[in-house]
Amino acid sequence: MSTKPVENLELRAIEQRNEIHQTTAELKEKIAAARQRYDVSANLRQRFTTIAIVVSCLGLIAGYGVGGVFSRR
């Protein structure tokens, strides 16, 4: 029985281990990027002006609607 097959298996195991480490590192990077991309507080800070304008307009429309209901007699 020769030691070559054992050495080949050890080399393959090392290669597969390195591939698994690379894959997990890539997945961790993608997860971190996704968390950063979908972070609610960061997105609100970046788009505060737009969100404030939209919410103000919706409040104005709702106010006119409610006021119209009570003033039409």
Backbone as ProteinMPNN parsed JSONL, in Angstrom:
{"seq_chain_A": "MSTKPVENLELRAIEQRNEIHQTTAELKEKIAAARQRYDVSANLRQRFTTIAIVVSCLGLIAGYGVGGVFSRR", "coords_chain_A": {"N_chain_A": [[0.851, -1.179, 0.0], [0.638, 2.133, -0.901], [1.687, 5.476, 0.018], [0.812, 7.542, -1.475], [-2.0, 7.826, -2.237], [-3.064, 8.663, 0.243], [-1.732, 11.046, 0.675], [-2.705, 12.483, -1.484], [-5.396, 12.623, -0.757], [-5.188, 14.165, 1.558], [-4.239, 16.571, 0.48], [-6.451, 17.256, -1.125], [-8.332, 17.611, 0.885], [-7.289, 19.844, 2.208], [-7.484, 21.742, 0.154], [-10.276, 21.8, -0.198], [-11.052, 22.723, 2.312], [-9.947, 25.289, 2.252], [-11.49, 26.365, 0.181], [-13.999, 26.333, 1.417], [-13.561, 28.149, 3.483], [-13.131, 30.467, 1.975], [-15.616, 30.714, 0.746], [-17.315, 31.097, 2.956], [-16.299, 33.509, 3.873], [-16.966, 35.199, 1.736], [-19.768, 35.026, 1.9], [-20.203, 36.203, 4.405], [-19.355, 38.817, 3.843], [-21.29, 39.551, 1.937], [-23.614, 39.419, 3.476], [-23.094, 41.423, 5.355], [-23.053, 43.625, 3.647], [-25.697, 43.6, 2.731], [-27.089, 44.048, 5.126], [-26.212, 46.624, 5.679], [-27.217, 47.954, 3.488], [-29.991, 47.731, 3.812], [-30.504, 49.012, 6.187], [-32.607, 50.622, 8.289], [-32.534, 53.035, 9.816], [-30.294, 54.344, 8.762], [-31.091, 54.704, 6.107], [-33.274, 56.382, 6.522], [-31.997, 58.659, 7.522], [-30.517, 59.425, 5.263], [-32.486, 60.068, 3.398], [-34.116, 62.012, 4.539], [-35.282, 64.556, 4.005], [-36.94, 64.119, 1.745], [-38.704, 62.193, 2.744], [-39.871, 63.653, 4.825], [-41.23, 65.645, 3.396], [-43.098, 64.116, 1.94], [-44.596, 62.926, 4.032], [-45.607, 65.235, 5.22], [-47.254, 66.231, 3.16], [-49.117, 64.139, 2.994], [-50.271, 64.388, 5.536], [-51.402, 66.919, 5.288], [-53.312, 66.469, 3.264], [-54.904, 64.552, 4.56], [-55.796, 66.12, 6.692], [-57.337, 68.092, 5.379], [-59.291, 66.394, 4.379], [-60.536, 65.332, 6.71], [-61.33, 67.693, 7.892], [-63.12, 68.593, 5.965], [-65.167, 66.727, 6.194], [-66.327, 67.376, 8.651], [-67.135, 70.006, 8.246], [-69.081, 70.177, 6.327], [-72.187, 70.81, 6.412]], "CA_chain_A": [[0.0, 0.0, 0.0], [1.496, 3.311, -1.005], [1.205, 6.648, 0.754], [0.351, 8.569, -2.414], [-3.427, 8.148, -2.113], [-3.296, 9.39, 1.483], [-1.251, 12.418, 0.449], [-3.674, 13.128, -2.381], [-6.589, 12.929, 0.028], [-4.859, 15.285, 2.445], [-4.2, 17.779, -0.354], [-7.829, 17.597, -1.485], [-8.985, 18.117, 2.091], [-6.789, 21.209, 2.42], [-8.086, 22.592, -0.882], [-11.696, 21.964, 0.102], [-11.134, 23.574, 3.498], [-9.698, 26.668, 1.801], [-12.668, 26.797, -0.569], [-15.066, 26.599, 2.385], [-13.224, 29.406, 4.163], [-13.373, 31.563, 1.034], [-17.06, 30.844, 0.556], [-17.9, 31.713, 4.147], [-15.878, 34.915, 3.908], [-17.797, 35.902, 0.754], [-21.118, 35.126, 2.44], [-20.194, 37.204, 5.47], [-19.29, 40.139, 3.202], [-22.586, 39.834, 1.319], [-24.577, 39.669, 4.552], [-22.797, 42.747, 5.899], [-23.488, 44.616, 2.651], [-27.162, 43.624, 2.732], [-27.526, 44.72, 6.351], [-25.94, 48.051, 5.54], [-28.108, 48.474, 2.453], [-31.365, 47.773, 4.293], [-30.558, 49.606, 7.521], [-33.703, 51.589, 8.259], [-32.14, 54.345, 10.345], [-29.377, 54.975, 7.809], [-31.884, 55.138, 4.958], [-34.063, 57.554, 6.93], [-31.095, 59.817, 7.592], [-30.126, 59.841, 3.911], [-33.636, 60.573, 2.646], [-34.977, 62.68, 5.513], [-36.04, 65.65, 3.393], [-37.991, 63.556, 0.901], [-39.694, 61.548, 3.608], [-40.582, 64.709, 5.548], [-42.152, 66.297, 2.459], [-44.189, 63.188, 1.637], [-45.435, 62.803, 5.219], [-46.314, 66.514, 5.378], [-48.325, 66.279, 2.16], [-50.164, 63.203, 3.413], [-50.953, 65.0, 6.675], [-52.213, 68.02, 4.767], [-54.469, 65.881, 2.57], [-55.775, 63.952, 5.578], [-56.407, 67.218, 7.436], [-58.414, 68.657, 4.57], [-60.371, 65.403, 4.306], [-61.24, 65.296, 7.993], [-61.982, 69.004, 8.057], [-64.247, 68.642, 5.028], [-66.244, 65.896, 6.721], [-67.008, 68.061, 9.735], [-67.611, 71.331, 7.902], [-70.156, 70.111, 5.318], [-73.492, 70.578, 7.049]], "C_chain_A": [[0.891, 1.235, 0.0], [0.869, 4.481, -0.263], [0.692, 7.738, -0.169], [-1.144, 8.849, -2.303], [-3.737, 8.937, -0.846], [-2.859, 10.837, 1.323], [-2.211, 13.176, -0.465], [-4.945, 13.519, -1.629], [-6.349, 14.098, 0.97], [-4.833, 16.597, 1.669], [-5.606, 18.219, -0.746], [-8.576, 18.17, -0.293], [-8.552, 19.55, 2.379], [-7.41, 22.164, 1.411], [-9.56, 22.852, -0.581], [-11.898, 22.857, 1.327], [-10.925, 25.033, 3.118], [-10.884, 27.21, 1.017], [-13.818, 27.139, 0.382], [-14.8, 27.905, 3.12], [-13.476, 30.6, 3.253], [-14.868, 31.801, 0.851], [-17.711, 31.508, 1.768], [-17.51, 33.185, 4.269], [-16.717, 35.739, 2.928], [-19.224, 36.08, 1.275], [-21.203, 36.164, 3.556], [-20.148, 38.61, 4.898], [-20.631, 40.516, 2.59], [-23.651, 40.137, 2.37], [-24.356, 41.05, 5.151], [-23.255, 43.839, 4.942], [-25.01, 44.73, 2.631], [-27.694, 44.318, 3.979], [-27.323, 46.222, 6.261], [-26.909, 48.674, 4.54], [-29.527, 48.654, 2.971], [-31.487, 48.287, 5.726], [-31.552, 50.758, 7.508], [-33.246, 52.968, 8.716], [-31.179, 55.066, 9.393], [-30.132, 55.487, 6.588], [-32.739, 56.356, 5.3], [-33.205, 58.802, 7.008], [-30.734, 60.33, 6.195], [-31.263, 60.511, 3.171], [-34.618, 61.338, 3.534], [-35.856, 63.741, 4.864], [-37.194, 65.113, 2.559], [-39.088, 62.934, 1.738], [-40.51, 62.595, 4.361], [-41.598, 65.402, 4.643], [-43.349, 65.399, 2.173], [-45.139, 63.066, 2.831], [-46.218, 64.09, 5.456], [-47.468, 66.622, 4.392], [-49.471, 65.33, 2.523], [-50.948, 63.751, 4.607], [-51.868, 66.129, 6.237], [-53.47, 67.495, 4.089], [-55.434, 65.269, 3.578], [-56.475, 65.036, 6.383], [-57.544, 67.861, 6.668], [-59.59, 67.69, 4.482], [-61.185, 65.359, 5.579], [-61.972, 66.613, 8.226], [-63.184, 69.14, 7.147], [-65.431, 67.831, 5.515], [-67.032, 66.652, 7.784], [-67.571, 69.42, 9.351], [-68.755, 71.319, 6.877], [-71.482, 69.78, 6.0], [-74.561, 71.355, 6.361]], "O_chain_A": [[1.799, 1.352, 0.823], [-0.323, 4.476, 0.044], [0.187, 8.756, 0.302], [-1.533, 10.017, -2.278], [-4.607, 9.808, -0.871], [-3.542, 11.75, 1.786], [-2.494, 14.354, -0.25], [-5.498, 14.6, -1.835], [-7.233, 14.935, 1.154], [-5.343, 17.614, 2.141], [-5.923, 19.408, -0.707], [-9.361, 19.106, -0.438], [-9.378, 20.381, 2.756], [-7.818, 23.269, 1.768], [-10.035, 23.982, -0.693], [-12.828, 23.663, 1.359], [-11.638, 25.913, 3.601], [-11.248, 28.377, 1.164], [-14.528, 28.123, 0.172], [-15.725, 28.683, 3.354], [-13.977, 31.63, 3.703], [-15.326, 32.942, 0.808], [-18.563, 32.384, 1.615], [-18.308, 34.008, 4.718], [-17.132, 36.851, 3.252], [-19.821, 37.145, 1.116], [-22.173, 36.917, 3.635], [-20.824, 39.506, 5.404], [-21.067, 41.661, 2.703], [-24.492, 41.014, 2.172], [-25.315, 41.771, 5.426], [-23.786, 44.862, 5.373], [-25.55, 45.831, 2.526], [-28.648, 45.092, 3.898], [-28.163, 47.0, 6.713], [-27.368, 49.8, 4.734], [-30.198, 49.622, 2.612], [-32.482, 48.015, 6.398], [-31.36, 51.747, 6.801], [-33.546, 53.966, 8.061], [-31.259, 56.286, 9.247], [-29.848, 56.576, 6.09], [-32.91, 57.253, 4.475], [-33.636, 59.883, 6.606], [-30.656, 61.539, 5.978], [-31.03, 61.433, 2.39], [-35.824, 61.306, 3.294], [-37.052, 63.814, 5.148], [-38.315, 65.612, 2.663], [-40.272, 63.132, 1.466], [-41.72, 62.435, 4.517], [-42.707, 65.711, 5.079], [-44.488, 65.866, 2.163], [-46.357, 63.098, 2.656], [-47.381, 64.036, 5.855], [-48.554, 67.065, 4.764], [-50.644, 65.675, 2.379], [-52.166, 63.588, 4.672], [-52.976, 66.278, 6.753], [-54.565, 68.013, 4.311], [-56.647, 65.447, 3.463], [-57.647, 64.879, 6.725], [-58.599, 68.145, 7.236], [-60.747, 68.109, 4.506], [-62.415, 65.35, 5.524], [-63.106, 66.626, 8.706], [-64.179, 69.752, 7.534], [-66.579, 68.205, 5.275], [-68.26, 66.581, 7.818], [-68.419, 69.947, 10.071], [-69.335, 72.369, 6.599], [-71.846, 68.612, 6.142], [-75.725, 71.287, 6.755]]}, "name": "protein", "num_of_chains": 1, "seq": "MSTKPVENLELRAIEQRNEIHQTTAELKEKIAAARQRYDVSANLRQRFTTIAIVVSCLGLIAGYGVGGVFSRR"}
